[in-house]
Each structure stands twice: as structure tokens, then as C-alpha cells.
Coordinates of C-alpha atoms in Angstrom, one line a residue:
M1 CA -146.4 -215.3 20.9
N2 CA -144.6 -216.3 17.2
R3 CA -143.5 -220.0 16.1
S4 CA -140.2 -219.1 16.4
D5 CA -140.6 -218.1 20.1
S6 CA -141.5 -221.9 20.9
R7 CA -138.6 -222.9 18.9
Q8 CA -135.8 -221.4 21.8
G9 CA -135.8 -224.4 24.1
G10 CA -134.8 -223.8 27.7
S11 CA -134.0 -220.5 27.1
W12 CA -137.7 -219.7 26.3
K13 CA -139.5 -217.1 28.7
P14 CA -142.8 -215.7 28.6
D15 CA -143.1 -212.1 27.9
P16 CA -144.8 -210.2 30.8
S17 CA -145.7 -207.1 27.7
H18 CA -147.8 -209.8 25.9
S19 CA -151.6 -209.6 25.6
L20 CA -151.7 -213.1 26.9
P21 CA -151.2 -213.8 31.2
L22 CA -147.8 -216.1 31.3
Y23 CA -149.8 -218.8 32.2
R24 CA -151.6 -218.8 28.9
Q25 CA -148.3 -218.3 26.9
I26 CA -146.3 -221.4 29.2
E27 CA -150.2 -223.3 27.8
V28 CA -149.1 -222.6 23.9
Y29 CA -145.3 -223.1 24.2
I30 CA -145.9 -226.6 25.6
S31 CA -148.6 -227.5 23.5
E32 CA -146.9 -226.2 20.4
K33 CA -143.6 -228.4 21.2
I34 CA -146.2 -231.9 21.6
T35 CA -148.3 -230.7 18.3
A36 CA -144.7 -230.3 16.1
G37 CA -143.6 -233.2 17.4
E38 CA -140.6 -232.4 19.3
W39 CA -141.8 -233.3 22.9
T40 CA -143.4 -236.9 21.6
A41 CA -145.7 -239.4 23.8
G42 CA -144.0 -240.3 26.6
Y43 CA -142.0 -237.8 27.1
R44 CA -140.9 -236.3 30.9
L45 CA -140.8 -232.4 31.5
P46 CA -138.0 -231.4 34.0
S47 CA -139.4 -230.9 37.1
Q48 CA -141.9 -228.1 38.2
R49 CA -139.0 -226.3 40.3
T50 CA -136.5 -226.3 37.3
L51 CA -139.4 -225.2 34.8
A52 CA -140.3 -222.4 36.9
Q53 CA -136.6 -221.6 37.5
T54 CA -135.7 -221.6 33.2
M55 CA -139.2 -219.5 33.3
G56 CA -138.2 -216.7 34.9
V57 CA -142.3 -217.5 36.7
N58 CA -143.4 -218.4 39.8
R59 CA -144.4 -221.6 40.6
S60 CA -148.0 -221.3 41.1
T61 CA -148.1 -219.8 37.5
L62 CA -146.4 -222.7 36.1
V63 CA -148.9 -224.8 37.9
T64 CA -151.7 -223.2 36.2
A65 CA -151.0 -223.9 32.7
L66 CA -149.7 -227.4 34.0
E67 CA -153.4 -228.4 35.3
N68 CA -154.9 -226.6 31.7
L69 CA -152.8 -228.9 30.0
A70 CA -153.7 -231.8 31.4
A71 CA -157.1 -230.8 31.6
A72 CA -157.1 -231.1 27.9
G73 CA -155.8 -234.5 27.9
M74 CA -152.0 -233.5 26.9
I75 CA -149.7 -234.0 29.9
E76 CA -150.5 -237.0 32.5
G77 CA -148.9 -237.0 35.7
R78 CA -147.9 -240.5 36.9
H79 CA -147.8 -242.8 39.9
G80 CA -144.5 -242.5 41.3
G81 CA -143.4 -238.7 40.2
G82 CA -143.2 -236.8 37.3
T83 CA -145.1 -235.4 34.3
Y84 CA -145.3 -237.3 31.2
V85 CA -146.6 -236.1 27.4
C86 CA -150.4 -238.2 27.3
G87 CA -149.5 -241.0 24.5
S88 CA -153.7 -240.4 24.1
G89 CA -156.0 -238.0 23.8
W90 CA -157.2 -235.3 21.3
H91 CA -153.4 -234.8 20.1
A92 CA -152.7 -238.3 19.7
L93 CA -155.7 -238.8 17.7
A94 CA -155.2 -235.7 14.8
H95 CA -151.8 -237.4 14.4
G96 CA -152.6 -240.8 13.7
A97 CA -150.7 -243.5 16.4
M98 CA -148.2 -241.3 18.1
P99 CA -144.5 -242.7 18.0
N100 CA -143.2 -243.4 21.4
W101 CA -140.0 -242.5 20.9
E102 CA -139.5 -242.6 24.6
E103 CA -139.6 -246.3 24.3
A104 CA -137.7 -246.3 21.0
I105 CA -135.1 -244.2 23.3
E106 CA -135.0 -246.9 26.1
E107 CA -134.5 -249.9 23.3
G108 CA -131.3 -248.3 21.8
W109 CA -128.0 -250.2 22.4
Y110 CA -125.9 -247.3 23.0
Y111 CA -125.6 -246.3 26.4
P112 CA -126.2 -242.5 27.4
N113 CA -124.1 -240.7 28.9
L114 CA -123.5 -240.8 32.5
P115 CA -126.4 -238.0 34.4
E116 CA -123.8 -235.8 35.2
V117 CA -121.9 -235.5 32.3
Q118 CA -125.3 -234.5 30.2
Q119 CA -125.5 -232.4 33.3
I120 CA -122.1 -231.2 32.6
N121 CA -122.3 -231.0 28.8
R122 CA -125.7 -228.2 29.4
A123 CA -123.4 -226.2 32.2
E124 CA -120.7 -225.8 30.0
F125 CA -122.6 -223.5 27.5
Q126 CA -125.1 -221.1 30.3
P127 CA -123.7 -217.8 30.8
G128 CA -122.0 -216.3 33.9
I129 CA -120.7 -220.7 34.2
I130 CA -117.0 -220.6 35.9
R131 CA -115.8 -223.8 34.1
L132 CA -112.7 -225.0 36.4
G133 CA -112.8 -228.8 35.1
T134 CA -113.2 -228.2 31.2
G135 CA -110.7 -229.8 29.1
E136 CA -110.7 -227.4 26.9
L137 CA -108.5 -224.9 25.7
A138 CA -109.9 -221.0 26.7
P139 CA -110.8 -219.4 23.4
E140 CA -107.9 -216.8 23.9
L141 CA -105.7 -219.6 24.1
M142 CA -106.5 -221.2 20.7
P143 CA -104.6 -220.1 17.3
Q144 CA -106.8 -217.4 15.8
E145 CA -104.6 -215.2 14.1
A146 CA -102.9 -218.0 12.7
F147 CA -105.9 -220.0 11.9
N148 CA -106.8 -216.2 9.6
D149 CA -103.3 -216.9 8.4
L150 CA -103.7 -220.3 7.4
L151 CA -107.5 -219.9 6.4
L152 CA -106.0 -217.1 3.8
A153 CA -103.6 -219.2 2.5
L154 CA -106.2 -222.0 1.7
S155 CA -107.9 -219.0 -0.3
S156 CA -105.6 -219.1 -2.7
R157 CA -104.4 -222.7 -3.1
P158 CA -106.7 -224.9 -6.0
R159 CA -109.0 -227.6 -3.3
T160 CA -111.2 -230.9 -3.5
L161 CA -114.7 -230.6 -2.5
N162 CA -115.1 -233.9 -3.6
Y163 CA -114.8 -236.7 -0.9
L164 CA -111.5 -238.0 -0.1
E165 CA -109.5 -241.6 -0.4
P166 CA -110.9 -244.1 2.8
Q167 CA -107.4 -243.6 5.2
G168 CA -107.5 -239.8 4.6
S169 CA -105.9 -236.8 2.6
L170 CA -102.7 -238.0 1.1
E171 CA -101.1 -234.8 1.7
L172 CA -102.4 -234.4 5.3
R173 CA -101.0 -238.4 6.1
Q174 CA -97.5 -237.1 4.6
A175 CA -97.3 -234.1 6.9
L176 CA -98.1 -236.3 9.8
S177 CA -95.7 -239.1 8.9
V178 CA -93.2 -236.1 9.2
Y179 CA -94.8 -234.7 12.7
L180 CA -94.8 -238.4 14.1
Q181 CA -91.2 -238.8 13.1
E182 CA -89.6 -236.0 15.6
S183 CA -90.8 -237.9 18.2
G184 CA -89.1 -241.1 17.0
I185 CA -92.7 -242.9 15.8
Q186 CA -91.8 -244.0 12.3
A187 CA -95.2 -243.9 10.5
S188 CA -95.0 -243.9 6.9
P189 CA -99.1 -242.3 5.2
D190 CA -100.2 -245.9 4.4
S191 CA -99.9 -246.6 8.3
I192 CA -102.3 -243.6 8.9
L193 CA -106.2 -243.3 9.0
I194 CA -107.6 -239.4 9.6
V195 CA -110.7 -239.6 11.9
S196 CA -113.2 -237.3 13.0
G197 CA -111.4 -236.8 16.7
S198 CA -110.2 -239.4 19.3
L199 CA -113.9 -240.0 19.8
Q200 CA -114.2 -241.9 16.8
A201 CA -111.0 -243.5 16.9
L202 CA -112.2 -244.9 19.8
H203 CA -116.0 -246.0 18.2
L204 CA -113.7 -247.5 15.1
I205 CA -111.5 -249.7 17.3
S206 CA -114.4 -251.6 19.4
V207 CA -116.9 -252.5 16.6
G208 CA -113.7 -253.1 14.2
L209 CA -111.1 -255.1 15.8
L210 CA -112.5 -256.2 19.1
P211 CA -115.0 -258.9 19.8
R212 CA -118.3 -258.6 21.6
G213 CA -117.4 -259.8 25.1
S214 CA -113.9 -259.3 25.8
A215 CA -111.9 -256.9 27.9
V216 CA -110.4 -253.8 27.7
L217 CA -107.8 -253.1 30.3
L218 CA -107.5 -249.7 31.2
E219 CA -106.2 -247.2 34.0
K220 CA -108.0 -246.7 37.3
P221 CA -109.1 -243.7 36.8
S222 CA -109.7 -243.0 33.4
Y223 CA -111.3 -240.6 30.9
L224 CA -112.9 -243.8 29.7
Y225 CA -115.3 -244.3 32.4
S226 CA -116.7 -241.1 31.7
I227 CA -117.7 -242.6 28.1
H228 CA -119.6 -245.5 26.9
A229 CA -117.8 -246.1 23.3
F230 CA -116.1 -249.3 24.7
Q231 CA -119.1 -250.6 26.9
S232 CA -121.6 -250.0 23.8
A233 CA -119.8 -252.6 21.6
G234 CA -120.4 -255.0 24.3
L235 CA -116.9 -254.8 25.8
K236 CA -115.7 -254.6 29.4
M237 CA -113.7 -252.8 31.2
S238 CA -111.1 -253.6 33.6
G239 CA -109.1 -251.3 35.9
I240 CA -105.4 -251.4 37.1
P241 CA -104.9 -249.3 39.7
M242 CA -101.7 -246.6 39.3
D243 CA -98.6 -245.8 41.2
A244 CA -96.4 -242.8 40.9
E245 CA -94.5 -243.9 38.1
G246 CA -98.6 -244.9 36.3
L247 CA -100.2 -248.2 35.5
H248 CA -99.0 -251.0 38.1
T249 CA -97.3 -253.5 36.1
P250 CA -97.5 -256.6 38.4
R251 CA -101.5 -255.8 38.3
L252 CA -101.6 -255.8 34.6
E253 CA -100.2 -258.9 34.5
D254 CA -102.3 -260.3 37.3
A255 CA -105.3 -259.2 35.6
V256 CA -104.3 -260.7 32.2
Q257 CA -104.1 -264.1 34.0
N258 CA -106.9 -264.1 36.1
N259 CA -109.3 -263.3 33.0
A260 CA -107.4 -265.7 30.7
N261 CA -109.9 -268.6 31.4
R262 CA -112.8 -266.3 31.0
E263 CA -112.8 -263.5 28.9
S264 CA -110.6 -262.7 26.0
I265 CA -108.1 -260.1 26.9
S266 CA -106.9 -258.4 23.9
L267 CA -105.8 -254.9 24.3
L268 CA -104.7 -252.1 27.2
Y269 CA -105.8 -248.7 26.7
T270 CA -103.1 -246.3 28.2
I271 CA -102.8 -242.4 28.3
P272 CA -99.4 -242.5 29.8
S273 CA -98.4 -238.4 29.3
F274 CA -100.1 -236.0 31.2
H275 CA -102.9 -238.7 32.4
N276 CA -106.6 -237.6 32.4
P277 CA -107.8 -237.4 34.9
T278 CA -104.7 -237.7 36.8
G279 CA -102.3 -235.3 35.3
S280 CA -99.1 -238.2 35.5
V281 CA -96.1 -239.0 33.6
M282 CA -95.7 -242.7 33.2
S283 CA -92.2 -242.9 33.6
D284 CA -89.6 -244.1 31.3
S285 CA -88.9 -247.6 33.1
R286 CA -92.3 -248.2 33.4
R287 CA -92.9 -247.9 29.7
E288 CA -90.8 -250.4 28.8
E289 CA -92.1 -252.8 31.1
I290 CA -95.6 -252.3 29.9
L291 CA -94.2 -253.3 26.3
A292 CA -92.4 -256.5 28.1
T293 CA -95.1 -257.4 30.0
A294 CA -97.6 -257.0 26.3
R295 CA -94.7 -259.0 24.7
N296 CA -94.9 -262.1 27.5
T297 CA -99.1 -261.5 27.5
G298 CA -99.6 -261.4 24.1
I299 CA -102.0 -258.1 24.0
S300 CA -101.7 -255.2 21.8
I301 CA -102.1 -251.7 23.5
L302 CA -103.9 -248.7 22.4
E303 CA -101.9 -245.5 23.4
D304 CA -103.9 -241.8 23.8
A305 CA -101.1 -239.6 22.5
A306 CA -103.8 -236.4 23.0
Y307 CA -102.0 -234.4 25.7
S308 CA -98.3 -235.4 24.8
D309 CA -97.6 -231.9 22.9
L310 CA -98.9 -229.9 25.8
W311 CA -95.1 -230.5 28.2
L312 CA -94.4 -227.1 30.1
D313 CA -91.4 -228.6 32.1
E314 CA -90.1 -230.8 30.2
L315 CA -90.6 -233.4 27.4
P316 CA -91.9 -236.6 28.5
P317 CA -90.1 -240.0 27.7
P318 CA -90.5 -241.5 24.1
A319 CA -94.2 -242.5 23.2
L320 CA -94.5 -246.6 23.7
K321 CA -95.4 -246.2 19.6
A322 CA -91.9 -245.2 19.0
R323 CA -90.4 -248.1 21.3
D324 CA -92.7 -250.2 19.0
N325 CA -91.1 -252.8 16.2
E326 CA -93.7 -255.5 16.8
G327 CA -96.8 -253.8 15.2
R328 CA -98.5 -254.0 18.6
V329 CA -98.7 -250.2 19.5
L330 CA -101.6 -248.3 17.8
H331 CA -101.0 -244.7 18.4
M332 CA -104.2 -242.0 18.6
G333 CA -103.3 -238.4 18.6
T334 CA -105.7 -235.2 17.6
L335 CA -105.7 -231.6 17.5
S336 CA -108.4 -231.3 19.7
K337 CA -106.4 -230.6 23.1
A338 CA -103.4 -228.4 22.0
V339 CA -105.3 -226.6 18.8
S340 CA -109.3 -226.5 18.4
P341 CA -111.7 -228.8 19.3
G342 CA -113.7 -227.2 16.7
L343 CA -111.5 -229.3 14.0
R344 CA -112.6 -232.4 14.8
L345 CA -109.8 -233.7 13.9
G346 CA -107.7 -237.2 14.6
W347 CA -105.7 -239.4 13.7
L348 CA -104.9 -243.5 14.2
V349 CA -101.2 -245.3 13.6
G350 CA -101.3 -248.7 13.4
P351 CA -100.3 -252.0 11.0
E352 CA -101.7 -251.7 7.2
P353 CA -104.6 -254.3 7.8
V354 CA -105.7 -252.4 10.8
I355 CA -106.1 -249.0 9.1
R356 CA -107.3 -250.6 6.0
R357 CA -110.0 -252.2 8.2
L358 CA -110.7 -249.8 10.4
A359 CA -110.7 -247.0 7.0
D360 CA -113.7 -249.1 5.0
I361 CA -115.5 -249.0 8.7
K362 CA -115.1 -245.3 8.9
M363 CA -116.0 -245.2 5.0
Q364 CA -119.7 -246.9 6.0
T365 CA -120.1 -244.7 9.1
D366 CA -119.4 -241.0 7.6
Y367 CA -117.4 -241.1 4.2
G368 CA -114.6 -239.7 5.7
T369 CA -113.6 -236.8 7.6
S370 CA -114.4 -233.1 6.1
S371 CA -112.0 -232.3 3.6
L372 CA -111.7 -228.6 4.6
A373 CA -110.4 -229.7 8.0
Q374 CA -107.9 -231.9 6.8
E375 CA -106.9 -229.5 4.0
A376 CA -106.1 -226.9 7.0
A377 CA -104.6 -229.3 9.5
A378 CA -102.0 -230.2 6.2
L379 CA -100.9 -226.2 6.1
W380 CA -101.0 -226.6 9.8
F381 CA -98.0 -229.3 10.0
A382 CA -96.3 -228.6 6.4
D383 CA -95.8 -224.5 6.9
G384 CA -94.4 -224.6 10.7
Y385 CA -97.6 -223.2 12.2
H386 CA -98.0 -226.3 15.4
E387 CA -94.3 -225.7 16.4
Q388 CA -95.1 -221.9 16.5
H389 CA -98.3 -222.6 18.0
M390 CA -97.0 -224.9 21.3
D391 CA -94.0 -222.3 21.3
R392 CA -96.2 -219.6 22.5
L393 CA -99.0 -221.8 24.2
R394 CA -96.7 -223.6 26.6
P395 CA -95.8 -220.3 28.8
E396 CA -99.2 -219.7 28.5
L397 CA -100.6 -222.6 30.0
R398 CA -97.8 -223.0 32.4
N399 CA -98.6 -219.4 34.0
R400 CA -102.2 -220.8 34.5
R401 CA -101.3 -224.0 36.4
D402 CA -98.5 -222.2 38.9
F403 CA -101.7 -219.4 39.5
M404 CA -104.2 -222.3 40.1
L405 CA -101.4 -224.1 42.9
E406 CA -100.9 -220.5 44.2
L407 CA -104.3 -220.8 44.6
L408 CA -104.9 -224.3 45.8
Q409 CA -101.9 -223.8 48.7
R410 CA -103.8 -220.9 49.8
D411 CA -107.6 -222.0 49.8
F412 CA -107.0 -225.7 50.2
S413 CA -104.0 -226.7 52.2
E414 CA -106.1 -227.5 54.9
L415 CA -108.6 -229.2 52.8
A416 CA -106.8 -231.4 49.7
E417 CA -103.6 -232.1 48.6
W418 CA -102.8 -232.1 44.9
S419 CA -99.5 -233.2 42.8
I420 CA -97.8 -230.6 40.4
P421 CA -98.6 -231.7 36.7
A422 CA -95.6 -232.0 34.6
G423 CA -97.9 -231.0 31.7
G424 CA -101.5 -231.8 30.2
F425 CA -104.3 -229.7 31.8
Y426 CA -105.8 -231.4 35.4
I427 CA -104.9 -231.2 38.5
W428 CA -106.2 -233.8 40.6
L429 CA -107.4 -232.9 43.7
R430 CA -108.1 -235.1 46.3
F431 CA -110.1 -234.1 49.9
T432 CA -108.7 -234.8 53.0
A433 CA -111.5 -233.5 55.1
S434 CA -114.2 -235.8 56.1
P435 CA -117.2 -236.1 55.8
L436 CA -117.4 -235.0 52.5
S437 CA -119.9 -236.2 49.6
I438 CA -118.6 -235.2 46.3
R439 CA -121.9 -236.1 44.3
E440 CA -123.3 -233.2 47.4
L441 CA -120.2 -230.9 46.4
F442 CA -120.9 -231.3 42.5
H443 CA -124.5 -230.1 42.6
A444 CA -123.6 -227.4 45.4
C445 CA -121.4 -225.6 42.9
L446 CA -123.3 -225.9 40.3
E447 CA -126.2 -223.9 42.3
N448 CA -122.8 -221.0 42.6
H449 CA -122.4 -221.3 39.1
V450 CA -119.1 -223.5 39.3
L451 CA -118.1 -226.4 37.2
I452 CA -116.2 -229.3 38.3
H453 CA -116.0 -232.7 37.0
P454 CA -116.1 -234.9 40.1
G455 CA -113.7 -237.8 40.5
Y456 CA -116.3 -240.7 40.1
L457 CA -116.7 -239.7 36.4
Y458 CA -113.7 -241.3 35.9
N459 CA -113.7 -244.3 38.5
R460 CA -116.8 -244.8 40.0
L461 CA -116.4 -246.5 43.6
D462 CA -114.0 -242.9 43.7
T463 CA -115.2 -240.8 46.8
E464 CA -112.5 -238.4 47.2
H465 CA -111.2 -236.7 43.7
I466 CA -111.9 -234.2 41.4
R467 CA -110.3 -232.7 38.5
L468 CA -109.6 -229.4 38.2
S469 CA -108.6 -228.0 34.8
Y470 CA -106.2 -224.6 34.5
A471 CA -106.6 -224.6 30.4
Y472 CA -110.2 -222.8 30.6
A473 CA -110.8 -220.1 32.9
S474 CA -109.0 -217.1 33.3
P475 CA -107.4 -216.4 35.6
D476 CA -110.1 -214.3 37.5
E477 CA -113.0 -216.6 37.2
M478 CA -110.0 -219.3 38.9
E479 CA -109.6 -217.0 41.7
R480 CA -113.8 -216.5 41.9
G481 CA -114.4 -220.3 41.1
L482 CA -111.7 -221.8 43.8
H483 CA -113.1 -219.5 45.9
L484 CA -116.7 -220.8 45.6
L485 CA -114.9 -224.2 46.1
A486 CA -113.8 -223.8 48.9
Q487 CA -116.7 -222.4 50.6
A488 CA -119.2 -225.4 49.3
V489 CA -116.8 -227.9 50.9
K490 CA -116.2 -225.8 54.2
K491 CA -120.2 -225.6 54.3
L492 CA -121.1 -229.0 53.6
M493 CA -118.6 -230.3 56.2
S494 CA -120.2 -228.6 58.8
S495 CA -123.3 -229.7 57.9

């Protein structure tokens, strides 16, 4: 077995035609992982069941290999379960004092993803998986031909391969200024920061503008509950319930007043248009109420507009930033949802001192978003590619949404309820049948190669919802996946 075989990670399988017995091949593979430093002292091996499945061998074959490795002092079983790489033994002596990376990982201050989020991130790339919850355009919906034309046009233009100025490409910021003005947002290039996607903007804000220990208000449920950008920066999150028109304003006022003496509240995070995960749209009157509440209480607003271009029936109400004449609203946009996540490009609009402060922090972290991606994005907006793409994309997404709604009506009318989203990617499905464990449903679907997003990723106390997406799975996959989902629900209900 050559060394490259041992680098294939979870895809590695022993070769039945090899002269070495299967268990010996497994021993060599694991020992190479350890001696190469890929699996370090304290690393917990996957369960025997998982390893046997991924390697395609009988469990007895795997156990034989593990017993031999334990006898050689390379791995050990621990009280309470689990098999770990030893911190001592001949391999440790050969390498001197072994670094305990597992301990370092535990001591790191940045929170890990939730276990289900980690499972989703891995499962999305498994062959044959049906991705019913993925918040991403399917490859066939992305502007492949348009980007071929755009890249061809770029190839004939002079370009810079150097670092760009801290706030990003001036050409792109000028193009974005025009694009934002079309939706009523007045933003000069000096008030725009180019970022490597919305997640970077969240990180910059959390470490650059908010004191540790302060509280961030947000809708409940919310996308932010599934990531740890704010919590890892020492911030607290306080959820505000929603109603049919959006964030519940009286509860927002109560939250600010009740926390005034205990902790600083300086920011409200909201997704007014085609909310993630519920798909809802904040009404025009509610947007005015939110701004009035912000003025009365002194809080600022971070508006996430990731889905605002993805309207399917009618334009959403004007953005909060379009109504802002005080510099109270930070407005966050991205190309990841409507165009391509592979570009890793977004923008943040705000008062110039705030943008300069965050640009300085960004330069300390990555020294700027890719100049090539920025050049492509500048041409994308300036030459009309974006409008043409959206004109083609919206009918496709509308057809997929309507098809998913038909399937839900057919298979889930007695099991769940849902609202019809006016745009974005998501349907927030609430199960009315009980008893039903959403966690068990998630794992049951995963065993059948169907990937859903449990509601508790967006509200830790949620026991009734899952997030479905009509943006990624093909119509055939939707039909098969929703049929398998319905079967799993009925099976869990009857058990």
C-alpha cells in the first residue's frame, strides 16, 4: 500500500486484491496516520461501526487491526468508551515529546460548530446524498455561461495581481454604489467595505465594534444560532419572537429595557427580506416600527440582505438602510446566495468611520479579499450581468418552489403545516403530528441519504420544525427525498 493511499481520509478502503490481508492494510493505514502526525496524541478514532462502514469491511476485521495496534502501543481504549491515539509508547519516543493537539483544540476560544452542523457539512459532499436543506443554488442554476463570457472579457483587460486598498477595489465599490442606489440605498464608495462573504463581516463587527459581554438581539429563530461568530467573541445573543409581519416590536422594546441595567445592548441583527430559516418578509409598517424603536432606545441595526434579490412574486419593501438617515443601520450583502458561493465575496455598508475601523481589522486578518474575485465582481455589476442572471434565475426558482409546494401538499398535508415563501430559498415546515423527535428524524433521514436541516439549529428549543430548501435539489431529487422524509416521519410516529 503506497503512501498516497493513506492520505485519502474517509474515502480510503483496503484493497481486496492486495497481497496484504485486509486487517494488515488497516493497521498500516492507521499507523501511517499516527506516525505522519495527522492523528495526534489524544485524537479519538471514529467508532468501530463508522470505521467498518467507511472502509467497507466486516467489524471483526477492523477489531483485529485495532487490537494489534493497541498491542503495539499506538492506540488505547479508555474508561467510558472510545479509542484514542496514545500519548506514550514507541511512536511517541521516536518523535520526542508528542504535542497534545486534542487538548489545544479544547482550549481554543473559538466555539466549534454544533455536532449536527458538522455532520451536515460533511454529508453534503457524500455521493448520492439528497440535499433537501442546502442554502445554496444548484450548479445548474449558477451563471456558468455568463461567467465564461465575463472571464473571457477579463482576460483582455489589464489587471492588478497586487494587494488592493483596505476597503477593497474602488472599481467594485463604485459599481456597488450604483447597484445599491437602484434599491434606494445611498452609499458612496467610501462607505462600502468589501469582505470575503457575510461570515467575515459578522466576525469583523463582533470583534471590532462590540464590547465583550454585550448582548446582540436577533430574531428567534435565526441563522445566527447555527454559527458562533458572536458567541466566540464573548457576546450574548437574546432572541426576539416573530409574528406574521416580522420581528415583534413590543418584545424588542421589552428586551432592551429589561437588559438595560444588566448588560449593554448595542445591536439588533435582522434578516428582513426572505428570512433564514422561515422565509418570511418583514412588512413595510414593521420596518418603520423597528427603525423608530431603534431611535427611541439608541440601538443600532445590522441588516442582512443576503436574499433580497431573490424575490419570486413581488419586490420586498425597501430595505431598512434605504430608510436610514442617521447612519444607524449597517447593511450587509453578498453574492453567495444569488450568484455563487465560490466567489466568497460580500460587502458591508455603514458610516465611514465604522468602515475604516473594520477595514483596518480586515487588513490584520487576511490583507484583503482576492483581487481577481473583486475584478470579476466589478465587471459582473457594471456590465449588466447581474440583472440578466436574476431575470433568468427567478422563474427557475419559482418553478422549483411551486413544485416543492405541490409535493408537500401531496405527502405532508396531514403531517405538517407551512407558509408559502415569496422569495429566498426556504420553506419552514412545522410538524403537527406527535410524538416526533426532530433529532431522531434528522439521523433517520441521513441513514437514507436524505439531508434535512433541523429547526433546533436556528432555535435551540425548537422541537417542531425543519428547514427545507428548493434551491439545490433537482425536481427528481425533491420528489424522492420528500417521499423518504414522509416515510421516516410516519415510521417514527408509529414506533
